[in-house]
Amino acid sequence: MEAEIAAKIIEEFSRELLKNLKLDVAVVGAGPAGLTAARYLAKEGKKVAVFEKNLWVGGGMWGGGILFPKLVVEREAADLLREVGVKLQGEGSLLTADAVEVVAKCTSSALDAGAKIFVGMEVEDLMVKNSRVCGVVLNWRAVNLARMHVDPIGVEARVVIDATGHEAFLARVLERKLPGVRFPTSTGKIVGEGPMDAEVAEREIVENTREIYPGLVVAGMTAGAVFGSPRMGPVFGGMLLSGKKAAGLALKLLT
């Protein structure tokens, strides 16, 4: 029986990985922006996979604010959670939701729409051809943490969404590896995240969700870090709206 169990795991995961080596969109990071983008793209029939380096999804949603597992969203973003069945509490412009419920339902809705989510897989580089991002370079997170010299593999994608959060990892990869690259920021480079100002940050994170290099769209906290927006703290409406906007931008790039 043990060998049969092993065979089932190997066969099924290999099948899924092979199926996702050529994508319409690769989403990097399974936080609020990445999961939302994946859901909307999959609903439109696009072949989309999310790659998350951790063994869990949800990004910073689990901890709410100072480990109080409640999330705050603005009323204008509330429908994005209602669409997936999240129960919201409160009145006025700010509503709350249970963090575990939000993560669970955002994840399940993306999967139900047809997105594939890979965990424990780290995107360590981008594929760039003819001055355009055309895929991601994957390795196991455990391999990189162990500092083992193991070559990665490439996954083709017509569009890549950088939803890696505060670190803006993929944007920084391009900045480091393409010294002459210019982004559409005030400096032409990654500006870096500013100190907290929730109101400004929530507005700008959506405004700055955009294609910063051919084939690469930034979303969520990545957009804030690239363009120099303030951090917003434990309010999540902007990140949800950013994910939806990123999906819309990716759809336009695919046409």
mmCIF file of C-alpha atoms in Angstrom:
data_model
loop_
_atom_site.group_PDB
_atom_site.id
_atom_site.type_symbol
_atom_site.label_atom_id
_atom_site.label_comp_id
_atom_site.label_asym_id
_atom_site.label_seq_id
_atom_site.Cartn_x
_atom_site.Cartn_y
_atom_site.Cartn_z
ATOM 1 C CA MET A 1 0.000 0.000 0.000
ATOM 2 C CA GLU A 2 2.817 2.417 0.825
ATOM 3 C CA ALA A 3 4.226 2.299 -2.693
ATOM 4 C CA GLU A 4 0.768 2.867 -4.137
ATOM 5 C CA ILE A 5 0.315 5.945 -1.931
ATOM 6 C CA ALA A 6 3.660 7.309 -3.109
ATOM 7 C CA ALA A 7 2.784 6.594 -6.727
ATOM 8 C CA LYS A 8 -0.523 8.446 -6.427
ATOM 9 C CA ILE A 9 1.208 11.536 -5.023
ATOM 10 C CA ILE A 10 3.977 11.520 -7.626
ATOM 11 C CA GLU A 11 1.690 10.839 -10.576
ATOM 12 C CA GLU A 12 -0.927 13.430 -9.676
ATOM 13 C CA PHE A 13 1.450 16.245 -8.800
ATOM 14 C CA SER A 14 3.571 15.569 -11.884
ATOM 15 C CA ARG A 15 0.437 15.708 -14.013
ATOM 16 C CA GLU A 16 -0.595 19.042 -12.504
ATOM 17 C CA LEU A 17 2.865 20.549 -12.875
ATOM 18 C CA LEU A 18 3.151 19.451 -16.498
ATOM 19 C CA LYS A 19 -0.285 20.920 -17.185
ATOM 20 C CA ASN A 20 0.833 24.318 -15.883
ATOM 21 C CA LEU A 21 4.167 24.798 -17.646
ATOM 22 C CA LYS A 22 2.549 27.125 -20.189
ATOM 23 C CA LEU A 23 0.185 29.718 -18.731
ATOM 24 C CA ASP A 24 -1.778 32.745 -19.730
ATOM 25 C CA VAL A 25 -0.918 34.383 -16.397
ATOM 26 C CA ALA A 26 1.471 33.471 -13.590
ATOM 27 C CA VAL A 27 0.581 35.129 -10.287
ATOM 28 C CA VAL A 28 3.436 35.248 -7.804
ATOM 29 C CA GLY A 29 2.247 35.483 -4.222
ATOM 30 C CA ALA A 30 -0.968 34.093 -2.707
ATOM 31 C CA GLY A 31 -1.909 37.060 -0.565
ATOM 32 C CA PRO A 32 -5.115 39.096 -0.911
ATOM 33 C CA ALA A 33 -4.118 40.730 -4.197
ATOM 34 C CA GLY A 34 -2.768 37.552 -5.772
ATOM 35 C CA LEU A 35 -5.731 35.379 -4.811
ATOM 36 C CA THR A 36 -8.205 37.998 -6.034
ATOM 37 C CA ALA A 37 -6.391 38.428 -9.345
ATOM 38 C CA ALA A 38 -6.294 34.666 -9.869
ATOM 39 C CA ARG A 39 -10.010 34.319 -9.176
ATOM 40 C CA TYR A 40 -11.047 36.977 -11.672
ATOM 41 C CA LEU A 41 -8.689 35.678 -14.352
ATOM 42 C CA ALA A 42 -9.839 32.094 -13.926
ATOM 43 C CA LYS A 43 -13.488 33.193 -14.076
ATOM 44 C CA GLU A 44 -12.703 34.613 -17.516
ATOM 45 C CA GLY A 45 -11.429 31.231 -18.638
ATOM 46 C CA LYS A 46 -7.746 32.085 -18.527
ATOM 47 C CA LYS A 47 -5.117 29.535 -17.602
ATOM 48 C CA VAL A 48 -3.674 30.922 -14.385
ATOM 49 C CA ALA A 49 -1.465 29.517 -11.663
ATOM 50 C CA VAL A 50 -0.418 31.080 -8.372
ATOM 51 C CA PHE A 51 3.035 30.339 -6.994
ATOM 52 C CA GLU A 52 3.476 30.830 -3.249
ATOM 53 C CA LYS A 53 6.842 30.247 -1.601
ATOM 54 C CA ASN A 54 5.342 29.406 1.788
ATOM 55 C CA LEU A 55 3.408 26.251 2.596
ATOM 56 C CA TRP A 56 0.367 28.389 3.378
ATOM 57 C CA VAL A 57 -1.669 30.956 1.476
ATOM 58 C CA GLY A 58 -3.164 34.260 2.577
ATOM 59 C CA GLY A 59 -0.118 36.458 3.045
ATOM 60 C CA GLY A 60 -0.605 38.840 5.952
ATOM 61 C CA MET A 61 -4.333 38.229 6.307
ATOM 62 C CA TRP A 62 -4.055 35.509 8.948
ATOM 63 C CA GLY A 63 -2.764 37.802 11.676
ATOM 64 C CA GLY A 64 -5.179 40.701 11.164
ATOM 65 C CA GLY A 65 -3.790 43.484 13.344
ATOM 66 C CA ILE A 66 -1.324 42.591 16.132
ATOM 67 C CA LEU A 67 -2.499 38.961 15.969
ATOM 68 C CA PHE A 68 -6.165 39.899 16.447
ATOM 69 C CA PRO A 69 -7.595 37.822 13.556
ATOM 70 C CA LYS A 70 -10.011 40.443 12.239
ATOM 71 C CA LEU A 71 -9.679 42.167 8.874
ATOM 72 C CA VAL A 72 -10.904 45.658 8.043
ATOM 73 C CA VAL A 73 -12.139 46.575 4.570
ATOM 74 C CA GLU A 74 -13.648 49.754 3.208
ATOM 75 C CA ARG A 75 -17.273 49.643 2.144
ATOM 76 C CA GLU A 76 -16.304 50.176 -1.514
ATOM 77 C CA ALA A 77 -14.293 46.931 -1.434
ATOM 78 C CA ALA A 78 -16.827 44.897 0.537
ATOM 79 C CA ASP A 79 -18.514 43.385 -2.505
ATOM 80 C CA LEU A 80 -15.292 41.575 -3.416
ATOM 81 C CA LEU A 81 -15.661 39.598 -0.198
ATOM 82 C CA ARG A 82 -19.427 39.230 -0.401
ATOM 83 C CA GLU A 83 -18.967 37.650 -3.834
ATOM 84 C CA VAL A 84 -17.161 34.735 -2.205
ATOM 85 C CA GLY A 85 -19.558 34.422 0.718
ATOM 86 C CA VAL A 86 -17.637 36.226 3.455
ATOM 87 C CA LYS A 87 -19.823 37.568 6.263
ATOM 88 C CA LEU A 88 -19.096 41.208 7.108
ATOM 89 C CA GLN A 89 -19.805 43.020 10.352
ATOM 90 C CA GLY A 90 -20.227 46.664 11.256
ATOM 91 C CA GLU A 91 -21.677 49.874 9.897
ATOM 92 C CA GLY A 92 -20.260 52.995 8.322
ATOM 93 C CA SER A 93 -17.310 53.193 5.955
ATOM 94 C CA LEU A 94 -15.215 50.438 7.574
ATOM 95 C CA LEU A 95 -16.377 46.837 7.940
ATOM 96 C CA THR A 96 -14.745 43.835 9.585
ATOM 97 C CA ALA A 97 -14.484 40.157 8.741
ATOM 98 C CA ASP A 98 -13.008 37.039 10.277
ATOM 99 C CA ALA A 99 -9.455 36.554 8.996
ATOM 100 C CA VAL A 100 -9.664 32.776 8.735
ATOM 101 C CA GLU A 101 -12.952 32.968 6.833
ATOM 102 C CA VAL A 102 -11.525 35.516 4.395
ATOM 103 C CA VAL A 103 -8.426 33.450 3.649
ATOM 104 C CA ALA A 104 -10.409 30.228 3.308
ATOM 105 C CA LYS A 105 -13.064 31.669 1.012
ATOM 106 C CA CYS A 106 -10.713 33.757 -1.140
ATOM 107 C CA THR A 107 -8.611 30.635 -1.640
ATOM 108 C CA SER A 108 -11.474 28.235 -2.308
ATOM 109 C CA SER A 109 -13.150 30.662 -4.706
ATOM 110 C CA ALA A 110 -9.952 31.007 -6.747
ATOM 111 C CA LEU A 111 -9.640 27.224 -6.919
ATOM 112 C CA ASP A 112 -13.317 26.784 -7.763
ATOM 113 C CA ALA A 113 -12.959 29.307 -10.587
ATOM 114 C CA GLY A 114 -10.203 27.167 -12.092
ATOM 115 C CA ALA A 115 -6.957 28.671 -10.809
ATOM 116 C CA LYS A 116 -4.166 26.354 -9.688
ATOM 117 C CA ILE A 117 -2.245 27.233 -6.519
ATOM 118 C CA PHE A 118 1.225 25.815 -5.908
ATOM 119 C CA VAL A 119 2.665 26.201 -2.404
ATOM 120 C CA GLY A 120 6.260 25.732 -1.301
ATOM 121 C CA MET A 121 7.396 26.804 -4.776
ATOM 122 C CA GLU A 122 9.482 29.953 -4.976
ATOM 123 C CA VAL A 123 9.806 32.149 -8.037
ATOM 124 C CA GLU A 124 13.463 33.109 -7.912
ATOM 125 C CA ASP A 125 13.824 34.794 -11.297
ATOM 126 C CA LEU A 126 11.971 35.948 -14.397
ATOM 127 C CA MET A 127 12.240 34.863 -17.991
ATOM 128 C CA VAL A 128 12.819 37.867 -20.287
ATOM 129 C CA LYS A 129 13.024 37.642 -24.062
ATOM 130 C CA ASN A 130 12.985 40.479 -26.575
ATOM 131 C CA SER A 131 12.641 42.999 -23.727
ATOM 132 C CA ARG A 132 9.476 41.362 -22.416
ATOM 133 C CA VAL A 133 8.730 39.211 -19.375
ATOM 134 C CA CYS A 134 7.588 35.852 -20.687
ATOM 135 C CA GLY A 135 7.666 33.528 -17.704
ATOM 136 C CA VAL A 136 8.894 32.687 -14.227
ATOM 137 C CA VAL A 137 11.779 30.621 -12.884
ATOM 138 C CA LEU A 138 10.804 28.144 -10.159
ATOM 139 C CA ASN A 139 12.528 26.238 -7.422
ATOM 140 C CA TRP A 140 11.477 24.655 -4.163
ATOM 141 C CA ARG A 141 11.566 27.099 -1.266
ATOM 142 C CA ALA A 142 13.217 24.413 0.857
ATOM 143 C CA VAL A 143 16.075 24.144 -1.642
ATOM 144 C CA ASN A 144 16.796 27.856 -1.436
ATOM 145 C CA LEU A 145 16.495 27.955 2.356
ATOM 146 C CA ALA A 146 19.009 25.102 2.555
ATOM 147 C CA ARG A 147 21.328 27.025 0.199
ATOM 148 C CA MET A 148 21.606 23.989 -2.042
ATOM 149 C CA HIS A 149 22.901 24.557 -5.554
ATOM 150 C CA VAL A 150 20.014 23.091 -7.536
ATOM 151 C CA ASP A 151 19.033 24.536 -10.883
ATOM 152 C CA PRO A 152 15.428 25.768 -11.250
ATOM 153 C CA ILE A 153 12.917 25.218 -14.040
ATOM 154 C CA GLY A 154 11.085 27.701 -16.247
ATOM 155 C CA VAL A 155 7.342 28.190 -16.657
ATOM 156 C CA GLU A 156 6.123 30.186 -19.637
ATOM 157 C CA ALA A 157 3.508 32.875 -19.032
ATOM 158 C CA ARG A 158 2.157 35.546 -21.336
ATOM 159 C CA VAL A 159 1.712 37.876 -18.349
ATOM 160 C CA VAL A 160 3.231 37.784 -14.859
ATOM 161 C CA ILE A 161 1.666 39.515 -11.842
ATOM 162 C CA ASP A 162 4.073 40.433 -9.047
ATOM 163 C CA ALA A 163 2.019 40.141 -5.865
ATOM 164 C CA THR A 164 4.995 39.348 -3.631
ATOM 165 C CA GLY A 165 4.143 42.045 -1.098
ATOM 166 C CA HIS A 166 6.365 44.559 0.651
ATOM 167 C CA GLU A 167 9.559 43.133 -0.835
ATOM 168 C CA ALA A 168 8.414 43.667 -4.454
ATOM 169 C CA PHE A 169 10.674 40.743 -5.240
ATOM 170 C CA LEU A 170 10.206 40.373 -8.990
ATOM 171 C CA ALA A 171 10.423 44.095 -9.654
ATOM 172 C CA ARG A 172 13.712 44.092 -7.728
ATOM 173 C CA VAL A 173 14.951 41.152 -9.790
ATOM 174 C CA LEU A 174 14.448 43.181 -12.956
ATOM 175 C CA GLU A 175 16.064 46.257 -11.439
ATOM 176 C CA ARG A 176 19.103 44.237 -10.390
ATOM 177 C CA LYS A 177 19.519 42.142 -13.523
ATOM 178 C CA LEU A 178 18.663 44.790 -16.115
ATOM 179 C CA PRO A 179 20.768 47.784 -14.985
ATOM 180 C CA GLY A 180 19.317 50.138 -17.583
ATOM 181 C CA VAL A 181 15.684 49.306 -16.889
ATOM 182 C CA ARG A 182 13.355 52.245 -16.257
ATOM 183 C CA PHE A 183 10.070 51.898 -14.424
ATOM 184 C CA PRO A 184 7.191 54.431 -14.728
ATOM 185 C CA THR A 185 7.936 55.879 -11.273
ATOM 186 C CA SER A 186 9.085 59.334 -10.202
ATOM 187 C CA THR A 187 12.712 58.172 -10.231
ATOM 188 C CA GLY A 188 12.589 55.492 -12.912
ATOM 189 C CA LYS A 189 13.545 53.009 -10.205
ATOM 190 C CA ILE A 190 11.829 51.279 -7.292
ATOM 191 C CA VAL A 191 11.076 54.107 -4.869
ATOM 192 C CA GLY A 192 10.428 52.019 -1.757
ATOM 193 C CA GLU A 193 7.590 51.968 0.726
ATOM 194 C CA GLY A 194 6.880 55.048 2.833
ATOM 195 C CA PRO A 195 5.714 55.347 6.460
ATOM 196 C CA MET A 196 2.117 54.586 7.364
ATOM 197 C CA ASP A 197 -0.749 56.679 6.009
ATOM 198 C CA ALA A 198 -3.682 54.335 5.528
ATOM 199 C CA GLU A 199 -5.971 56.676 3.596
ATOM 200 C CA VAL A 200 -3.355 57.685 1.032
ATOM 201 C CA ALA A 201 -1.958 54.178 0.793
ATOM 202 C CA GLU A 202 -5.335 52.594 0.091
ATOM 203 C CA ARG A 203 -5.973 55.026 -2.748
ATOM 204 C CA GLU A 204 -2.514 54.831 -4.283
ATOM 205 C CA ILE A 205 -2.180 51.063 -4.156
ATOM 206 C CA VAL A 206 -5.033 50.821 -6.651
ATOM 207 C CA GLU A 207 -3.835 53.758 -8.749
ATOM 208 C CA ASN A 208 -0.344 52.251 -8.984
ATOM 209 C CA THR A 209 -1.467 48.773 -9.966
ATOM 210 C CA ARG A 210 -0.099 48.778 -13.480
ATOM 211 C CA GLU A 211 2.283 47.238 -15.985
ATOM 212 C CA ILE A 212 5.771 48.470 -15.038
ATOM 213 C CA TYR A 213 7.662 46.518 -17.692
ATOM 214 C CA PRO A 214 6.309 44.701 -20.736
ATOM 215 C CA GLY A 215 4.581 41.597 -19.433
ATOM 216 C CA LEU A 216 4.972 42.417 -15.717
ATOM 217 C CA VAL A 217 2.072 43.852 -13.696
ATOM 218 C CA VAL A 218 2.525 44.893 -10.057
ATOM 219 C CA ALA A 219 -0.308 44.465 -7.557
ATOM 220 C CA GLY A 220 -0.959 44.846 -3.854
ATOM 221 C CA MET A 221 1.885 45.943 -1.606
ATOM 222 C CA THR A 222 4.284 45.407 -4.496
ATOM 223 C CA ALA A 223 2.676 48.349 -6.291
ATOM 224 C CA GLY A 224 3.011 50.455 -3.164
ATOM 225 C CA ALA A 225 6.689 49.611 -2.739
ATOM 226 C CA VAL A 226 7.556 50.205 -6.389
ATOM 227 C CA PHE A 227 5.894 53.614 -6.558
ATOM 228 C CA GLY A 228 6.771 54.848 -3.064
ATOM 229 C CA SER A 229 3.325 54.809 -1.489
ATOM 230 C CA PRO A 230 2.866 54.747 2.293
ATOM 231 C CA ARG A 231 2.083 51.500 4.052
ATOM 232 C CA MET A 232 -1.541 51.081 5.104
ATOM 233 C CA GLY A 233 -1.403 48.715 8.049
ATOM 234 C CA PRO A 234 -4.196 46.222 8.785
ATOM 235 C CA VAL A 235 -6.767 47.376 6.228
ATOM 236 C CA PHE A 236 -7.222 45.180 3.179
ATOM 237 C CA GLY A 237 -9.690 46.793 0.790
ATOM 238 C CA GLY A 238 -7.007 48.356 -1.362
ATOM 239 C CA MET A 239 -5.227 45.059 -1.843
ATOM 240 C CA LEU A 240 -8.429 43.314 -2.903
ATOM 241 C CA LEU A 241 -9.266 46.098 -5.359
ATOM 242 C CA SER A 242 -5.677 46.053 -6.612
ATOM 243 C CA GLY A 243 -5.954 42.343 -7.346
ATOM 244 C CA LYS A 244 -9.138 42.873 -9.324
ATOM 245 C CA LYS A 245 -7.533 45.707 -11.292
ATOM 246 C CA ALA A 246 -4.430 43.594 -11.973
ATOM 247 C CA ALA A 247 -6.650 40.885 -13.425
ATOM 248 C CA GLY A 248 -8.296 43.436 -15.699
ATOM 249 C CA LEU A 249 -4.926 44.728 -16.882
ATOM 250 C CA ALA A 250 -3.720 41.190 -17.552
ATOM 251 C CA LEU A 251 -6.845 40.448 -19.585
ATOM 252 C CA LYS A 252 -6.162 43.495 -21.757
ATOM 253 C CA LEU A 253 -2.556 42.421 -22.263
ATOM 254 C CA LEU A 254 -3.717 38.982 -23.355
ATOM 255 C CA THR A 255 -5.933 40.347 -26.131
#
